[in-house]
Short mmCIF file of C-alpha atoms and ligand atoms in Angstrom, two decimals:
data_model
loop_
_atom_site.label_atom_id
_atom_site.label_comp_id
_atom_site.label_asym_id
_atom_site.label_seq_id
_atom_site.Cartn_x
_atom_site.Cartn_y
_atom_site.Cartn_z
CA MET A 389 -10.97 -5.65 7.01
CA SER A 390 -12.67 -9.02 7.03
CA GLU A 391 -12.44 -11.29 10.02
CA PRO A 392 -9.45 -13.70 9.73
CA ALA A 393 -10.60 -17.21 8.88
CA MET A 394 -8.32 -18.65 11.58
CA THR A 395 -7.16 -17.39 14.94
CA LEU A 396 -4.12 -18.63 16.76
CA GLU A 397 -3.95 -18.29 20.54
CA PRO A 398 -1.69 -19.64 23.27
CA GLU A 399 -3.61 -21.94 25.65
CA SER A 400 -4.80 -19.84 28.59
CA SER A 401 -4.72 -22.53 31.30
CA ALA A 402 -1.02 -23.42 31.52
CA PRO A 403 -0.87 -27.08 30.45
CA ALA A 404 2.03 -29.39 31.27
CA GLN A 405 3.31 -28.87 27.74
CA ASP A 406 3.16 -25.52 25.94
CA THR A 407 0.56 -25.57 23.20
CA VAL A 408 -1.26 -23.19 20.91
CA THR A 409 -4.79 -23.66 19.74
CA LEU A 410 -5.80 -22.83 16.23
CA THR A 411 -9.43 -22.08 15.61
CA ASP A 412 -10.91 -22.34 12.15
CA ASN A 413 -13.44 -19.52 12.21
CA ALA A 414 -15.25 -20.99 9.20
CA THR A 415 -16.16 -24.25 10.98
CA GLY A 416 -15.60 -23.31 14.63
CA LYS A 417 -13.27 -26.31 15.05
CA SER A 418 -10.20 -25.94 17.24
CA PHE A 419 -6.91 -27.76 16.89
CA THR A 420 -4.12 -27.84 19.48
CA PHE A 421 -0.45 -27.97 18.58
CA PRO A 422 2.61 -28.41 20.79
CA VAL A 423 4.99 -25.48 21.27
CA LEU A 424 8.65 -26.50 21.47
CA SER A 425 11.39 -24.56 23.25
CA GLY A 426 15.04 -24.63 22.27
CA THR A 427 17.92 -23.66 24.55
CA ALA A 428 17.72 -20.10 23.16
CA GLY A 429 15.67 -18.17 20.64
CA PRO A 430 11.95 -18.01 19.89
CA LYS A 431 9.73 -20.97 20.64
CA VAL A 432 8.37 -22.87 17.66
CA ILE A 433 4.92 -24.23 16.97
CA ASP A 434 5.19 -27.88 16.02
CA THR A 435 3.02 -28.00 12.89
CA ARG A 436 4.08 -31.45 11.73
CA LYS A 437 0.53 -32.76 12.19
CA LEU A 438 -1.14 -29.60 10.85
CA TYR A 439 -2.10 -31.03 7.48
CA ALA A 440 -3.19 -34.38 8.90
CA GLU A 441 -5.43 -32.68 11.45
CA THR A 442 -6.71 -29.59 9.61
CA GLY A 443 -6.27 -30.42 5.91
CA MET A 444 -4.38 -27.12 5.55
CA PHE A 445 -0.77 -26.16 4.88
CA THR A 446 1.13 -23.13 6.14
CA TYR A 447 2.03 -20.45 3.59
CA ASP A 448 5.44 -18.88 4.18
CA PRO A 449 7.31 -17.81 1.03
CA GLY A 450 10.97 -17.22 1.84
CA TYR A 451 10.45 -19.27 5.04
CA THR A 452 10.63 -16.15 7.21
CA SER A 453 8.61 -17.82 9.98
CA THR A 454 9.51 -21.44 9.39
CA GLY A 455 11.96 -23.55 11.35
CA SER A 456 13.04 -26.28 8.94
CA CYS A 457 15.11 -28.37 11.34
CA GLU A 458 16.48 -28.81 14.83
CA SER A 459 20.14 -27.81 15.09
CA LYS A 460 22.85 -27.50 17.75
CA ILE A 461 25.45 -25.80 15.56
CA THR A 462 24.84 -22.06 15.23
CA TYR A 463 22.65 -19.59 17.08
CA ILE A 464 21.83 -16.09 15.83
CA ASP A 465 19.94 -13.37 17.67
CA GLY A 466 19.41 -10.91 14.85
CA GLU A 467 17.84 -8.25 17.07
CA LYS A 468 20.81 -8.15 19.44
CA GLY A 469 23.50 -8.85 16.82
CA VAL A 470 24.62 -12.13 18.42
CA LEU A 471 26.23 -15.04 16.58
CA LEU A 472 27.33 -18.17 18.46
CA HIS A 473 28.92 -21.35 17.13
CA ARG A 474 28.28 -24.28 19.48
CA GLY A 475 27.78 -21.60 22.17
CA TYR A 476 30.98 -19.65 21.50
CA ALA A 477 30.72 -15.99 20.42
CA ILE A 478 31.97 -15.25 16.92
CA GLU A 479 34.02 -12.31 18.25
CA ASP A 480 35.92 -14.65 20.63
CA LEU A 481 36.48 -17.22 17.93
CA ALA A 482 37.68 -14.58 15.45
CA GLU A 483 40.10 -13.05 17.98
CA GLN A 484 41.37 -16.13 19.82
CA SER A 485 40.86 -19.19 17.68
CA ASP A 486 41.87 -20.21 14.19
CA TYR A 487 39.92 -21.54 11.23
CA LEU A 488 40.72 -25.22 11.62
CA GLU A 489 39.86 -25.10 15.31
CA VAL A 490 36.50 -23.50 14.42
CA ALA A 491 36.06 -26.15 11.72
CA TYR A 492 36.65 -28.89 14.30
CA LEU A 493 34.19 -27.20 16.65
CA LEU A 494 31.46 -26.96 14.01
CA LEU A 495 31.95 -30.51 12.84
CA ASN A 496 32.39 -32.24 16.21
CA GLY A 497 30.49 -30.05 18.65
CA GLU A 498 33.37 -29.25 21.06
CA LEU A 499 36.65 -27.38 20.92
CA PRO A 500 39.51 -29.84 20.41
CA ASN A 501 42.12 -30.50 23.07
CA ARG A 502 45.77 -30.14 22.03
CA THR A 503 46.09 -33.69 20.67
CA GLU A 504 42.76 -33.58 18.86
CA LYS A 505 43.70 -30.28 17.28
CA LEU A 506 47.04 -31.58 16.03
CA GLU A 507 45.41 -34.73 14.67
CA PHE A 508 42.70 -32.73 12.91
CA GLU A 509 45.25 -30.38 11.34
CA GLN A 510 47.25 -33.39 10.24
CA VAL A 511 44.20 -35.06 8.66
CA ILE A 512 43.05 -31.93 6.80
CA THR A 513 46.56 -31.10 5.63
CA HIS A 514 47.02 -34.59 4.24
CA HIS A 515 43.78 -34.47 2.26
CA THR A 516 44.54 -31.20 0.44
CA MET A 517 45.79 -32.69 -2.82
CA VAL A 518 43.22 -33.59 -5.46
CA HIS A 519 43.35 -36.62 -7.74
CA GLU A 520 45.74 -35.67 -10.55
CA GLN A 521 43.07 -36.38 -13.17
CA ILE A 522 40.96 -33.60 -11.68
CA SER A 523 43.52 -31.10 -12.97
CA TRP A 524 42.70 -32.25 -16.52
CA PHE A 525 39.14 -31.00 -16.16
CA TYR A 526 40.27 -27.42 -16.08
CA ARG A 527 41.37 -27.44 -19.70
CA GLY A 528 37.77 -28.07 -20.65
CA PHE A 529 36.69 -24.75 -19.15
CA ARG A 530 37.06 -21.42 -20.90
CA ARG A 531 39.82 -19.31 -19.34
CA ASP A 532 37.34 -16.48 -18.76
CA ALA A 533 34.81 -18.72 -16.98
CA HIS A 534 33.60 -17.40 -13.64
CA PRO A 535 35.54 -19.30 -10.93
CA MET A 536 32.25 -20.07 -9.12
CA ALA A 537 31.14 -21.99 -12.22
CA VAL A 538 34.40 -23.95 -12.14
CA LEU A 539 34.25 -24.50 -8.36
CA CYS A 540 30.68 -25.75 -8.57
CA GLY A 541 31.48 -28.14 -11.43
CA VAL A 542 34.72 -29.54 -10.02
CA THR A 543 33.38 -29.93 -6.47
CA GLY A 544 30.40 -31.87 -7.82
CA ALA A 545 32.84 -34.02 -9.80
CA LEU A 546 34.62 -35.11 -6.59
CA SER A 547 31.92 -37.77 -6.22
CA ALA A 548 33.30 -39.34 -9.40
CA PHE A 549 36.69 -39.77 -7.69
CA TYR A 550 36.08 -40.61 -4.07
CA GLY A 551 33.71 -43.55 -4.27
CA ASP A 552 35.00 -44.81 -0.90
CA SER A 553 33.31 -41.93 0.96
CA LEU A 554 29.90 -41.84 -0.71
CA ASP A 555 28.01 -44.14 1.65
CA ILE A 556 26.05 -41.63 3.70
CA ASN A 557 24.93 -44.35 6.13
CA ASP A 558 28.49 -45.08 7.24
CA PRO A 559 29.64 -42.58 9.94
CA GLN A 560 33.29 -43.09 9.04
CA GLN A 561 32.68 -42.41 5.35
CA ARG A 562 30.67 -39.32 6.28
CA MET A 563 33.63 -38.04 8.30
CA ILE A 564 36.16 -38.82 5.55
CA ALA A 565 33.99 -37.00 2.98
CA SER A 566 33.77 -34.02 5.37
CA HIS A 567 37.55 -33.91 5.79
CA ARG A 568 38.08 -34.23 2.05
CA LEU A 569 35.75 -31.34 1.30
CA ILE A 570 37.30 -29.01 3.91
CA ALA A 571 40.76 -29.89 2.59
CA LYS A 572 40.18 -29.96 -1.17
CA VAL A 573 37.82 -27.06 -1.83
CA PRO A 574 40.65 -24.48 -1.34
CA THR A 575 42.86 -26.46 -3.76
CA ILE A 576 40.09 -26.59 -6.37
CA ALA A 577 39.39 -22.87 -5.90
CA ALA A 578 43.05 -21.85 -6.22
CA MET A 579 43.38 -24.02 -9.34
CA ALA A 580 40.38 -22.20 -10.84
CA TYR A 581 42.18 -18.90 -10.26
CA LYS A 582 45.53 -20.10 -11.60
CA TYR A 583 43.82 -21.46 -14.70
CA SER A 584 42.07 -18.14 -15.32
CA VAL A 585 45.37 -16.23 -15.29
CA GLY A 586 47.31 -18.85 -17.24
CA GLN A 587 49.73 -19.72 -14.43
CA PRO A 588 50.71 -23.26 -13.42
CA PHE A 589 48.73 -24.94 -10.66
CA ILE A 590 50.47 -24.74 -7.29
CA TYR A 591 50.40 -27.90 -5.17
CA PRO A 592 49.39 -27.55 -1.51
CA ARG A 593 52.21 -27.18 1.01
CA ASN A 594 51.99 -29.29 4.15
CA ASP A 595 54.34 -27.02 6.11
CA LEU A 596 51.83 -24.16 5.95
CA ARG A 597 48.72 -23.53 7.98
CA TYR A 598 45.31 -23.62 6.26
CA ALA A 599 44.99 -19.91 5.40
CA GLU A 600 48.71 -19.62 4.58
CA ASN A 601 48.47 -22.57 2.22
CA LEU A 602 45.47 -20.98 0.52
CA LEU A 603 47.43 -17.76 -0.08
CA SER A 604 50.39 -19.78 -1.32
CA MET A 605 48.27 -21.81 -3.80
CA MET A 606 46.73 -18.55 -5.02
CA PHE A 607 49.69 -16.23 -5.24
CA SER A 608 52.95 -18.19 -5.43
CA VAL A 609 54.65 -19.14 -8.68
CA PRO A 610 57.15 -21.97 -9.16
CA ALA A 611 59.83 -19.50 -10.32
CA GLU A 612 60.45 -18.02 -6.88
CA PRO A 613 59.99 -18.79 -3.19
CA TYR A 614 56.80 -17.55 -1.56
CA ARG A 615 56.96 -15.79 1.78
CA VAL A 616 53.72 -15.67 3.72
CA ASN A 617 52.80 -12.28 5.18
CA ARG A 618 51.62 -13.08 8.74
CA VAL A 619 49.18 -10.12 8.93
CA LEU A 620 47.54 -11.07 5.65
CA ALA A 621 47.44 -14.76 6.59
CA ARG A 622 45.77 -13.85 9.91
CA ALA A 623 43.26 -11.64 8.06
CA MET A 624 42.54 -14.49 5.64
CA ASP A 625 42.06 -16.88 8.56
CA ARG A 626 39.67 -14.42 10.18
CA ILE A 627 37.65 -14.01 6.98
CA LEU A 628 37.35 -17.81 6.87
CA ILE A 629 36.22 -17.97 10.52
CA LEU A 630 33.64 -15.21 10.01
CA HIS A 631 32.09 -17.03 7.07
CA ALA A 632 32.30 -20.58 8.45
CA ASP A 633 28.61 -21.06 9.24
CA HIS A 634 25.46 -19.02 9.48
CA GLU A 635 22.56 -21.23 10.47
CA GLN A 636 19.82 -22.06 7.95
CA ASN A 637 20.55 -19.52 5.18
CA ALA A 638 19.74 -20.18 1.50
CA SER A 639 22.86 -22.21 0.64
CA THR A 640 22.81 -24.24 3.87
CA SER A 641 19.13 -24.99 3.41
CA THR A 642 19.96 -26.00 -0.17
CA VAL A 643 22.61 -28.41 1.12
CA ARG A 644 20.19 -29.86 3.66
CA LEU A 645 17.36 -30.15 1.13
CA SER A 646 19.63 -31.82 -1.43
CA GLY A 647 21.02 -34.14 1.22
CA SER A 648 17.57 -35.07 2.53
CA SER A 649 17.05 -37.19 -0.59
CA GLY A 650 20.14 -39.23 0.25
CA ALA A 651 22.37 -37.47 -2.32
CA ASN A 652 26.10 -37.80 -1.71
CA PRO A 653 27.94 -35.06 0.24
CA PHE A 654 30.05 -33.84 -2.71
CA ALA A 655 26.92 -33.31 -4.82
CA CYS A 656 25.19 -31.55 -1.90
CA ILE A 657 28.09 -29.14 -1.40
CA ALA A 658 28.09 -28.39 -5.13
CA ALA A 659 24.40 -27.47 -4.75
CA GLY A 660 25.31 -25.19 -1.84
CA ILE A 661 27.96 -23.48 -3.96
CA ALA A 662 25.38 -22.85 -6.69
CA SER A 663 23.01 -21.24 -4.22
CA LEU A 664 25.75 -19.15 -2.62
CA TRP A 665 26.65 -17.65 -5.99
CA GLY A 666 23.53 -15.44 -6.09
CA PRO A 667 24.07 -11.70 -5.52
CA ALA A 668 21.58 -11.60 -2.64
CA HIS A 669 23.69 -14.20 -0.78
CA GLY A 670 27.42 -14.92 -1.24
CA GLY A 671 27.68 -12.91 -4.42
CA ALA A 672 27.13 -9.73 -2.40
CA ASN A 673 30.81 -9.06 -1.60
CA GLU A 674 31.58 -9.05 -5.32
CA ALA A 675 28.52 -6.88 -5.91
CA VAL A 676 29.75 -4.39 -3.24
CA LEU A 677 32.99 -3.80 -5.10
CA ASN A 678 31.19 -3.49 -8.43
CA MET A 679 28.83 -0.98 -6.83
CA LEU A 680 31.68 1.06 -5.31
CA ALA A 681 33.38 1.15 -8.71
CA GLN A 682 30.11 2.18 -10.32
CA ILE A 683 29.72 5.03 -7.81
CA GLY A 684 33.26 6.05 -8.71
CA ARG A 685 33.63 9.16 -6.55
CA LYS A 686 32.31 10.42 -3.23
CA GLU A 687 30.27 13.20 -4.84
CA ARG A 688 28.03 10.61 -6.50
CA ILE A 689 27.07 8.78 -3.30
CA GLY A 690 23.94 10.89 -2.78
CA GLU A 691 22.67 9.91 -6.21
CA PHE A 692 23.04 6.18 -5.40
CA ILE A 693 21.48 6.51 -1.95
CA LYS A 694 18.51 8.14 -3.67
CA ARG A 695 18.29 5.28 -6.13
CA ALA A 696 18.46 2.69 -3.31
CA LYS A 697 15.45 4.34 -1.68
CA ASP A 698 13.41 4.56 -4.88
CA LYS A 699 10.93 1.67 -4.98
CA ASN A 700 10.71 1.95 -8.77
CA ASP A 701 14.46 1.42 -9.12
CA PRO A 702 15.73 -2.16 -8.63
CA PHE A 703 19.07 -0.82 -7.34
CA ARG A 704 19.88 -1.75 -3.72
CA LEU A 705 22.86 -0.76 -1.64
CA MET A 706 24.95 -3.91 -1.80
CA GLY A 707 26.47 -4.94 1.54
CA PHE A 708 23.59 -3.39 3.48
CA GLY A 709 20.74 -5.18 5.16
CA HIS A 710 20.31 -8.74 6.28
CA ARG A 711 17.41 -11.13 6.50
CA VAL A 712 18.22 -11.98 10.12
CA TYR A 713 20.31 -9.14 11.57
CA LYS A 714 18.25 -6.11 12.40
CA ASN A 715 21.23 -4.69 14.26
CA PHE A 716 24.95 -4.45 13.42
CA ASP A 717 26.10 -7.81 12.07
CA PRO A 718 28.75 -8.87 14.68
CA ARG A 719 30.87 -10.28 11.85
CA ALA A 720 30.88 -6.88 10.17
CA GLN A 721 32.40 -5.29 13.30
CA VAL A 722 35.35 -7.73 13.29
CA MET A 723 35.68 -7.37 9.53
CA ARG A 724 35.82 -3.59 9.83
CA ARG A 725 38.78 -3.81 12.25
CA THR A 726 40.52 -6.41 10.08
CA CYS A 727 40.00 -4.19 7.07
CA HIS A 728 41.94 -1.36 8.74
CA GLU A 729 44.73 -3.75 9.86
CA VAL A 730 45.20 -5.03 6.32
CA LEU A 731 45.21 -1.58 4.73
CA SER A 732 47.75 -0.35 7.24
CA GLU A 733 49.98 -3.43 6.77
CA LEU A 734 49.91 -2.89 3.02
CA GLY A 735 50.49 0.84 3.44
CA ILE A 736 47.30 1.68 1.58
CA LYS A 737 46.26 5.19 2.59
CA ASP A 738 44.44 6.59 -0.37
CA GLU A 739 42.22 3.82 -1.55
CA PRO A 740 39.40 5.60 -3.40
CA LEU A 741 37.00 2.69 -3.11
CA LEU A 742 37.58 2.50 0.64
CA ASP A 743 36.96 6.23 0.94
CA ILE A 744 33.68 5.81 -0.91
CA ALA A 745 32.81 2.81 1.28
CA MET A 746 33.45 4.68 4.53
CA GLU A 747 31.48 7.71 3.38
CA LEU A 748 28.66 5.50 2.16
CA GLU A 749 28.58 3.73 5.51
CA ARG A 750 28.46 7.08 7.37
CA ILE A 751 25.66 8.53 5.24
CA ALA A 752 23.56 5.37 5.24
CA LEU A 753 23.83 4.97 9.03
CA GLU A 754 22.39 8.47 9.47
CA ASP A 755 19.75 8.27 6.77
CA GLU A 756 16.19 7.85 8.02
CA TYR A 757 15.35 5.25 5.35
CA PHE A 758 18.17 2.93 6.44
CA VAL A 759 17.79 3.66 10.16
CA ASP A 760 14.02 2.96 10.12
CA ARG A 761 14.51 -0.32 8.29
CA LYS A 762 17.50 -1.31 10.45
CA LEU A 763 19.72 -1.69 7.40
CA TYR A 764 23.30 -1.91 8.70
CA PRO A 765 26.45 -2.78 6.76
CA ASN A 766 26.77 -6.56 6.63
CA VAL A 767 29.86 -8.79 6.57
CA ASP A 768 30.21 -8.49 2.81
CA PHE A 769 30.50 -4.75 2.91
CA TYR A 770 34.03 -4.89 4.39
CA SER A 771 35.25 -8.29 3.19
CA GLY A 772 35.27 -7.11 -0.42
CA ILE A 773 37.58 -4.21 0.42
CA ILE A 774 40.00 -6.44 2.34
CA LEU A 775 40.12 -9.01 -0.41
CA ARG A 776 40.72 -6.38 -3.04
CA ALA A 777 43.59 -4.94 -1.00
CA MET A 778 45.06 -8.46 -0.78
CA ASN A 779 45.01 -8.66 -4.58
CA PHE A 780 42.18 -11.14 -4.99
CA PRO A 781 40.28 -10.51 -8.20
CA THR A 782 36.65 -9.61 -7.59
CA SER A 783 35.43 -12.80 -9.22
CA MET A 784 37.20 -14.83 -6.48
CA PHE A 785 35.37 -13.16 -3.58
CA THR A 786 32.40 -15.51 -3.52
CA VAL A 787 34.76 -18.43 -4.06
CA LEU A 788 36.54 -17.55 -0.81
CA PHE A 789 33.17 -17.40 0.93
CA ALA A 790 32.45 -20.89 -0.42
CA ILE A 791 35.78 -22.22 0.88
CA ALA A 792 34.99 -20.89 4.36
CA ARG A 793 31.35 -22.07 4.33
CA THR A 794 32.17 -25.62 3.23
CA VAL A 795 32.67 -26.67 6.85
CA GLY A 796 29.34 -25.10 7.86
CA TRP A 797 27.54 -26.86 5.04
CA ILE A 798 29.09 -30.24 5.74
CA SER A 799 28.51 -29.94 9.51
CA GLN A 800 24.84 -29.13 8.88
CA TRP A 801 24.58 -31.95 6.35
CA LYS A 802 26.10 -34.40 8.83
CA GLU A 803 23.82 -33.24 11.61
CA MET A 804 20.82 -33.72 9.33
CA ILE A 805 21.83 -37.26 8.32
CA GLU A 806 22.35 -38.15 11.99
CA ASP A 807 18.96 -36.72 13.05
CA SER A 808 16.32 -39.45 13.33
CA ASP A 809 13.58 -36.88 12.56
CA THR A 810 15.00 -36.18 9.10
CA ARG A 811 12.67 -36.89 6.19
CA ILE A 812 13.03 -35.93 2.56
CA GLY A 813 12.41 -32.17 2.29
CA ARG A 814 9.18 -31.61 0.42
CA PRO A 815 7.47 -28.20 0.83
CA ARG A 816 3.89 -27.76 -0.32
CA GLN A 817 2.29 -24.81 -2.10
CA LEU A 818 -0.67 -22.50 -2.44
CA TYR A 819 -1.85 -23.36 -5.94
CA THR A 820 -3.30 -20.41 -7.89
CA GLY A 821 -3.10 -21.78 -11.45
CA ALA A 822 -5.85 -23.07 -13.70
CA THR A 823 -8.01 -25.85 -12.36
CA HIS A 824 -8.74 -28.94 -14.43
CA ARG A 825 -9.77 -28.06 -17.98
CA PRO A 826 -10.26 -30.10 -21.14
CA TYR A 827 -7.37 -30.43 -23.58
CA VAL A 828 -7.99 -28.53 -26.83
CA PRO A 829 -6.35 -30.13 -29.92
CA LEU A 830 -3.98 -27.81 -31.83
CA SER A 831 -6.26 -27.82 -34.89
CA MET A 832 -9.06 -26.31 -32.82
CA ARG A 833 -6.99 -23.56 -31.16
CA GLY A 834 -7.38 -20.99 -33.94
N1 CMC B 458 19.22 -1.21 -0.09
C1 CMC B 458 18.05 -0.52 -0.08
N2 CMC B 458 16.93 -0.94 0.51
C2 CMC B 458 16.98 -2.14 1.13
C3 CMC B 458 18.16 -2.92 1.17
C4 CMC B 458 19.29 -2.41 0.52
N3 CMC B 458 20.43 -3.11 0.54
N4 CMC B 458 17.90 -4.06 1.85
C5 CMC B 458 16.63 -4.00 2.23
N5 CMC B 458 16.06 -2.84 1.81
C6 CMC B 458 14.70 -2.38 2.08
C7 CMC B 458 13.66 -3.08 1.24
O1 CMC B 458 13.41 -2.39 0.03
C8 CMC B 458 12.47 -3.08 2.16
O2 CMC B 458 11.90 -1.77 2.17
P1 CMC B 458 10.30 -1.60 2.35
O3 CMC B 458 9.99 -2.16 3.69
O4 CMC B 458 10.08 -0.14 2.23
O5 CMC B 458 9.67 -2.37 1.23
C9 CMC B 458 13.08 -3.28 3.55
O6 CMC B 458 14.41 -2.74 3.44
C10 CMC B 458 13.15 -4.73 4.01
O7 CMC B 458 13.82 -5.45 2.98
P2 CMC B 458 13.53 -6.95 2.58
O8 CMC B 458 13.83 -7.12 1.13
O9 CMC B 458 12.18 -7.35 3.07
O10 CMC B 458 14.59 -7.67 3.44
P3 CMC B 458 15.04 -9.15 3.23
O11 CMC B 458 15.24 -9.71 4.57
O12 CMC B 458 14.10 -9.89 2.35
O13 CMC B 458 16.39 -9.00 2.42
C11 CMC B 458 18.67 -8.91 1.85
C12 CMC B 458 17.64 -9.16 2.97
C13 CMC B 458 20.06 -9.25 2.39
C14 CMC B 458 18.39 -9.84 0.64
C15 CMC B 458 18.57 -7.42 1.42
O14 CMC B 458 18.82 -6.58 2.53
C16 CMC B 458 19.54 -7.09 0.29
O15 CMC B 458 19.20 -7.32 -0.88
N6 CMC B 458 20.75 -6.55 0.60
C17 CMC B 458 21.75 -6.27 -0.40
C18 CMC B 458 22.46 -7.55 -0.77
C19 CMC B 458 23.41 -8.01 0.31
O16 CMC B 458 24.20 -7.24 0.83
N7 CMC B 458 23.35 -9.33 0.62
C20 CMC B 458 24.28 -9.95 1.58
C21 CMC B 458 23.58 -10.48 2.78
S1 CMC B 458 24.73 -10.93 4.04
C22 CMC B 458 25.56 -12.27 3.44
C23 CMC B 458 24.90 -13.58 3.69
O17 CMC B 458 24.64 -13.90 4.87
O18 CMC B 458 24.70 -14.29 2.71
#
């Protein structure tokens, strides 16, 4: 192997500030960069002056080694399977808190006291209705449109209705836009579902809690009263908590990048929804169910495990693996328990897809390929089964993820706008295309 052109070493004599020195082996020149420490997690090399000083960029496709921002919202230790929101463990929040309290925490930085909690619930509840003209949009969509397409379109359209909360430089308008998004995205999502099945839209109910109201807008019909099942509402609330934020993932980074140009919050959240839709991200819970259906029976699991391991086959075990967690995803543990609670409440004993899922989980956790690569079941592996048991159509799974994540996105967006270090996001590249060449007129191209 040839000698690397650059070497990167920590400074040996401990300076007042941590630094690393980069040596360009081609010229012998050395450059020193500060090393920053957060309150937890790996240190970061501050490369903001790298280009100015060395004339070089970093190359990091997929940003696996790049910190794109400073944040105080969510901390993940993927090796240990830790997830904290504002310092609180996800397991504690899922067991002891509720979604709107977690939303308040993410948005404001602290858990609310009793009065703050009541006020927040009141504000969100009273923003749940959408402008009546928004309901007219739905008729323009095909009934068989994917609800993520509808959610993305209608959420983006909110900026055409709420002009009084588009000024991103006004803290009060930023907060109103945040409240509107947390409150209205479930309404928009439920309307997308009702439209797809040809049932009338159900208005939000202010006497219900957030998750209860979501179930009511989804599953009630005007012809009869709707009684909320407490176990299912609690499970829904937990699913929302577990998906509320997850640091700088693809959709959150999309929201931040869109917002860095000064775009309005409704447009930025629509961009986040678009990114979430992909099967490697939020689309995975839908893909898990499709995969389980494709497997069909337990006897065929071996065949699919074999395919997942075959590098020439694009098939991957959906719901397994994670970019950050190289240990059990702590959300998956809570989701697994919730999954059993829901199935027992609904009296579901022989659910073939669940049987396949459990067997798949068992085999994969013992298989050398998955063990060596630290591929554990992720949050989406179980959430799909719960949602199916609760009667959500598969196409709504990612939509529910988007509802839950809206608060994470908007909290991260707000933090970015309020950070004085924020500049428009503008990555650079390693160009490998043609260099300058003369234009050849069409008549001379043969
Ligand atoms: N099935 C089979 N092999 C896998 C899988 C899988 N699900 N995931 C990773 N691998 C293999 C991969 O082929 C590679 O093997 P090798 O080292 O021999 O080339 C190794 O594991 C590392 O994979 P990677 O692609 O470098 O890992 P990544 O961090 O780029 O990808 C991932 C993470 C989530 C995109 C990937 O694990 C995956 O596609 N999983 C299935 C989709 C899924 O469940 N996504 C939901 C993620 S959790 C929800 C969220 O937070 O959005």
